[in-house]
């Protein structure tokens, strides 16, 4: 089985939802750099204060900072049985650093799962997205409603709209995706690691397709 996984795709492609399902099904450690930054912002740490200035605008947090937190997290013991990187790497510098690091600690990447989605759909998904303040579970006001309005099904926490899920920040995020992150697909294709999935099929079918591929 392929167990050290990178999950890629533009903002709104469904990485968060797929990551949650895959993490449970395959008992993987879910490493989301976006979640790590949001946690640091909530706690008011120095990292959080720094990250917030970039995230709220839709800009990328500098490579050295991002690579530093991933390096620390990947070295922890719980990653030895498999991990799912969600939202990292996003630049070539990060991809090269990950390559070096994963070799050093003997935790090399087995596969890169890329979720493809059209831009109109990305905008629709992001503008309707709501997230649980406590556990980060993702919802959508039309397509993935919670049982009780504004309340997380899993932990009962309040749902909110991310500060960077607005039109202006989304434009910037999509720009960074096209300029800095999309070229990584070619990088991983060359390494023979890339596997594309169409995320328009819906969360359930997408999860089934990825699961089948990982078990093969
Ligand atoms: P996400 O939750 O993955 O959409 O990430 C939210 C925001 O966190 C991004 O728009 C960036 O500002 C920042 N971020 C997350 N991961 C990275 C990364 N690998 N490199 C730089 N910035 C990141």
Tab-separated table of C-alpha atoms and ligand atoms in Angstrom:
chain	number	residue	atom	x	y	z
A	1	UNK	CA	0.000	0.000	0.000
A	2	UNK	CA	1.047	3.564	-0.715
A	3	UNK	CA	1.043	5.247	2.634
A	4	UNK	CA	3.109	8.439	2.576
A	5	UNK	CA	0.825	10.643	0.566
A	6	UNK	CA	0.740	14.203	-0.734
A	7	UNK	CA	-2.730	15.550	-1.444
A	8	UNK	CA	-2.720	18.369	-4.003
A	9	UNK	CA	-5.271	20.540	-5.759
A	10	UNK	CA	-6.425	24.158	-5.982
A	11	UNK	CA	-8.225	25.796	-3.049
A	12	UNK	CA	-11.758	24.392	-2.959
A	13	UNK	CA	-10.956	21.170	-4.812
A	14	UNK	CA	-11.941	19.124	-1.756
A	15	UNK	CA	-8.578	18.375	-0.149
A	16	UNK	CA	-9.856	18.906	3.400
A	17	UNK	CA	-12.858	16.611	2.955
A	18	UNK	CA	-10.865	13.882	1.203
A	19	UNK	CA	-8.113	14.149	3.822
A	20	UNK	CA	-10.537	13.598	6.686
A	21	UNK	CA	-12.021	10.502	5.034
A	22	UNK	CA	-8.645	9.029	4.048
A	23	UNK	CA	-7.103	9.694	7.430
A	24	UNK	CA	-9.794	7.644	9.144
A	25	UNK	CA	-9.975	4.871	6.561
A	26	UNK	CA	-6.218	4.311	6.362
A	27	UNK	CA	-5.175	5.419	9.827
A	28	UNK	CA	-2.886	8.133	8.538
A	29	UNK	CA	-1.511	11.173	10.318
A	30	UNK	CA	-3.119	14.193	8.656
A	31	UNK	CA	-0.655	17.058	8.273
A	32	UNK	CA	-2.363	20.201	7.008
A	33	UNK	CA	-0.101	23.235	7.009
A	34	UNK	CA	-3.192	25.461	6.728
A	35	UNK	CA	-4.654	23.847	9.889
A	36	UNK	CA	-1.301	24.196	11.669
A	37	UNK	CA	-1.175	27.891	10.857
A	38	UNK	CA	-4.812	28.419	11.877
A	39	UNK	CA	-4.122	26.658	15.174
A	40	UNK	CA	-1.105	28.913	15.801
A	41	UNK	CA	-3.241	31.976	15.001
A	42	UNK	CA	-5.892	30.798	17.487
A	43	UNK	CA	-3.236	30.318	20.160
A	44	UNK	CA	-1.703	33.716	19.417
A	45	UNK	CA	1.860	32.387	19.048
A	46	UNK	CA	4.624	34.243	17.198
A	47	UNK	CA	4.192	31.818	14.299
A	48	UNK	CA	0.469	32.563	14.282
A	49	UNK	CA	0.992	36.334	14.249
A	50	UNK	CA	3.407	36.055	11.350
A	51	UNK	CA	1.279	33.588	9.364
A	52	UNK	CA	-1.890	35.668	9.770
A	53	UNK	CA	-0.456	38.609	7.849
A	54	UNK	CA	0.020	36.374	4.805
A	55	UNK	CA	-3.016	34.121	5.124
A	56	UNK	CA	-5.637	36.873	5.437
A	57	UNK	CA	-4.456	38.370	2.130
A	58	UNK	CA	-4.411	34.977	0.445
A	59	UNK	CA	-0.607	35.065	0.148
A	60	UNK	CA	1.698	32.147	0.835
A	61	UNK	CA	3.540	31.981	4.151
A	62	UNK	CA	7.322	32.178	3.419
A	63	UNK	CA	8.983	28.895	2.485
A	64	UNK	CA	11.492	28.782	5.349
A	65	UNK	CA	8.732	29.120	7.952
A	66	UNK	CA	6.487	26.530	6.294
A	67	UNK	CA	9.286	24.048	5.688
A	68	UNK	CA	10.361	24.438	9.320
A	69	UNK	CA	6.995	23.413	10.762
A	70	UNK	CA	6.634	20.456	8.390
A	71	UNK	CA	10.145	19.272	9.156
A	72	UNK	CA	9.381	19.216	12.850
A	73	UNK	CA	6.024	17.487	12.378
A	74	UNK	CA	7.225	14.791	9.954
A	75	UNK	CA	10.017	13.736	12.274
A	76	UNK	CA	7.542	12.799	15.033
A	77	UNK	CA	7.096	9.145	15.792
A	78	UNK	CA	3.401	8.973	14.884
A	79	UNK	CA	4.312	9.575	11.218
A	80	UNK	CA	6.160	6.283	10.918
A	81	UNK	CA	3.092	4.347	9.735
A	82	UNK	CA	2.002	6.773	7.087
A	83	UNK	CA	1.016	10.393	6.686
A	84	UNK	CA	-1.102	12.561	4.468
A	85	UNK	CA	0.344	15.950	3.573
A	86	UNK	CA	-2.480	18.370	2.777
A	87	UNK	CA	-1.552	21.797	1.384
A	88	UNK	CA	2.185	21.117	1.397
A	89	UNK	CA	4.281	21.450	-0.724
A	90	UNK	CA	2.958	24.533	-2.520
A	91	UNK	CA	6.189	25.761	-4.135
A	92	UNK	CA	9.134	24.153	-5.865
A	93	UNK	CA	11.423	25.165	-2.988
A	94	UNK	CA	9.092	23.315	-0.577
A	95	UNK	CA	8.922	20.256	-2.852
A	96	UNK	CA	12.703	20.053	-3.076
A	97	UNK	CA	13.063	20.496	0.687
A	98	UNK	CA	10.512	17.742	1.257
A	99	UNK	CA	12.346	15.468	-1.126
A	100	UNK	CA	15.583	15.931	0.795
A	101	UNK	CA	13.963	15.703	4.209
A	102	UNK	CA	11.862	12.622	3.480
A	103	UNK	CA	14.977	10.800	2.255
A	104	UNK	CA	16.939	11.837	5.340
A	105	UNK	CA	14.323	10.482	7.734
A	106	UNK	CA	13.505	7.491	5.570
A	107	UNK	CA	9.900	8.526	5.015
A	108	UNK	CA	9.771	8.938	1.278
A	109	UNK	CA	6.630	9.938	-0.593
A	110	UNK	CA	4.792	6.988	-2.167
A	111	UNK	CA	2.226	8.857	-4.173
A	112	UNK	CA	0.856	12.306	-5.021
A	113	UNK	CA	-2.909	12.520	-5.323
A	114	UNK	CA	-4.053	15.518	-7.315
A	115	UNK	CA	-7.672	16.673	-7.175
A	116	UNK	CA	-8.769	18.431	-10.354
A	117	UNK	CA	-11.633	20.911	-10.397
A	118	UNK	CA	-12.886	23.699	-12.695
A	119	UNK	CA	-12.470	27.302	-11.589
A	120	UNK	CA	-16.223	28.176	-11.501
A	121	UNK	CA	-16.830	25.247	-9.195
A	122	UNK	CA	-13.897	26.252	-6.964
A	123	UNK	CA	-15.390	29.706	-6.467
A	124	UNK	CA	-18.828	28.225	-5.683
A	125	UNK	CA	-17.349	25.781	-3.176
A	126	UNK	CA	-15.150	28.317	-1.422
A	127	UNK	CA	-17.836	30.976	-1.107
A	128	UNK	CA	-20.249	28.494	0.525
A	129	UNK	CA	-17.655	26.814	2.714
A	130	UNK	CA	-18.057	26.784	6.483
A	131	UNK	CA	-15.602	25.217	8.922
A	132	UNK	CA	-15.942	24.037	12.518
A	133	UNK	CA	-14.093	26.366	14.875
A	134	UNK	CA	-13.172	23.482	17.199
A	135	UNK	CA	-12.299	20.492	15.040
A	136	UNK	CA	-11.911	21.994	11.544
A	137	UNK	CA	-14.527	19.734	9.914
A	138	UNK	CA	-15.584	21.209	6.556
A	139	UNK	CA	-19.210	21.974	5.486
A	140	UNK	CA	-20.961	23.745	2.623
A	141	UNK	CA	-24.107	25.852	2.972
A	142	UNK	CA	-25.751	24.037	0.022
A	143	UNK	CA	-24.061	20.735	-0.637
A	144	UNK	CA	-22.756	19.595	2.758
A	145	UNK	CA	-25.097	21.090	5.328
A	146	UNK	CA	-24.724	20.224	9.000
A	147	UNK	CA	-27.729	18.563	10.691
A	148	UNK	CA	-28.262	21.677	12.817
A	149	UNK	CA	-27.647	25.059	11.219
A	150	UNK	CA	-24.266	26.518	12.242
A	151	UNK	CA	-23.317	23.556	14.460
A	152	UNK	CA	-20.704	20.881	13.743
A	153	UNK	CA	-22.164	17.333	13.455
A	154	UNK	CA	-18.982	15.827	14.873
A	155	UNK	CA	-18.116	17.906	17.939
A	156	UNK	CA	-20.970	20.414	18.337
A	157	UNK	CA	-18.601	23.345	17.744
A	158	UNK	CA	-19.703	26.548	15.995
A	159	UNK	CA	-19.263	26.827	12.225
A	160	UNK	CA	-17.645	29.897	10.718
A	161	UNK	CA	-16.440	31.262	7.408
A	162	UNK	CA	-12.655	31.430	7.055
A	163	UNK	CA	-11.261	34.974	6.831
A	164	UNK	CA	-9.483	34.034	3.590
A	165	UNK	CA	-12.627	32.554	1.981
A	166	UNK	CA	-13.631	35.897	0.476
A	167	UNK	CA	-13.536	36.966	-3.161
A	168	UNK	CA	-10.394	39.123	-2.916
A	169	UNK	CA	-8.254	36.593	-1.027
A	170	UNK	CA	-9.511	33.768	-3.221
A	171	UNK	CA	-8.306	35.592	-6.356
A	172	UNK	CA	-4.850	35.869	-4.792
A	173	UNK	CA	-4.877	32.224	-3.673
A	174	UNK	CA	-5.844	31.010	-7.145
A	175	UNK	CA	-3.096	33.161	-8.628
A	176	UNK	CA	-0.501	31.596	-6.284
A	177	UNK	CA	-1.872	28.169	-7.109
A	178	UNK	CA	-1.408	28.676	-10.847
A	179	UNK	CA	1.983	30.385	-10.543
A	180	UNK	CA	3.664	28.393	-7.761
A	181	UNK	CA	1.805	25.169	-7.016
A	182	UNK	CA	0.502	23.907	-10.365
A	183	UNK	CA	4.038	23.530	-11.767
A	184	UNK	CA	4.644	20.910	-9.069
A	185	UNK	CA	2.319	18.554	-10.923
A	186	UNK	CA	4.917	18.294	-13.661
A	187	UNK	CA	7.628	17.814	-11.036
A	188	UNK	CA	5.791	14.832	-9.510
A	189	UNK	CA	4.733	13.504	-12.902
A	190	UNK	CA	8.416	13.276	-13.853
A	191	UNK	CA	9.111	11.394	-10.632
A	192	UNK	CA	6.345	8.948	-11.596
A	193	UNK	CA	4.358	9.746	-8.452
A	194	UNK	CA	1.390	11.710	-9.783
A	195	UNK	CA	-2.161	10.355	-9.888
A	196	UNK	CA	-5.007	12.650	-11.014
A	197	UNK	CA	-8.617	12.444	-9.829
A	198	UNK	CA	-11.600	14.513	-10.947
A	199	UNK	CA	-13.153	15.977	-7.822
A	200	UNK	CA	-16.411	16.913	-9.607
A	201	UNK	CA	-17.658	13.343	-9.082
A	202	UNK	CA	-18.560	14.270	-5.479
A	203	UNK	CA	-16.974	13.481	-2.124
A	204	UNK	CA	-18.242	9.904	-1.736
A	205	UNK	CA	-17.275	8.673	-5.223
A	206	UNK	CA	-13.978	10.512	-5.023
A	207	UNK	CA	-13.142	8.822	-1.743
A	208	UNK	CA	-14.039	5.394	-3.213
A	209	UNK	CA	-11.845	5.994	-6.254
A	210	UNK	CA	-8.855	7.147	-4.200
A	211	UNK	CA	-9.263	4.263	-1.752
A	212	UNK	CA	-9.313	1.748	-4.578
A	213	UNK	CA	-6.158	3.257	-6.023
A	214	UNK	CA	-4.348	3.227	-2.659
A	215	UNK	CA	-5.245	-0.396	-2.039
A	216	UNK	CA	-4.122	-1.517	-5.508
B	1	LIG	P1	-5.206	25.876	3.260
B	1	LIG	O1	-5.952	25.582	4.504
B	1	LIG	O2	-4.358	24.744	2.793
B	1	LIG	O3	-6.094	26.442	2.165
B	1	LIG	O4	-4.157	27.043	3.620
B	1	LIG	C1	-4.602	28.310	4.058
B	1	LIG	C2	-3.496	29.328	3.896
B	1	LIG	O5	-2.370	28.964	4.717
B	1	LIG	C3	-2.922	29.461	2.493
B	1	LIG	O6	-3.711	30.304	1.655
B	1	LIG	C4	-1.557	30.057	2.788
B	1	LIG	O7	-1.658	31.432	3.131
B	1	LIG	C5	-1.149	29.306	4.057
B	1	LIG	N1	-0.451	28.038	3.707
B	1	LIG	C6	-0.888	26.770	3.916
B	1	LIG	N2	-0.006	25.881	3.470
B	1	LIG	C7	1.019	26.591	2.940
B	1	LIG	C8	2.228	26.246	2.297
B	1	LIG	N3	2.574	24.956	2.056
B	1	LIG	N4	3.053	27.254	1.908
B	1	LIG	C9	2.747	28.544	2.128
B	1	LIG	N5	1.605	28.940	2.708
B	1	LIG	C10	0.739	27.983	3.118
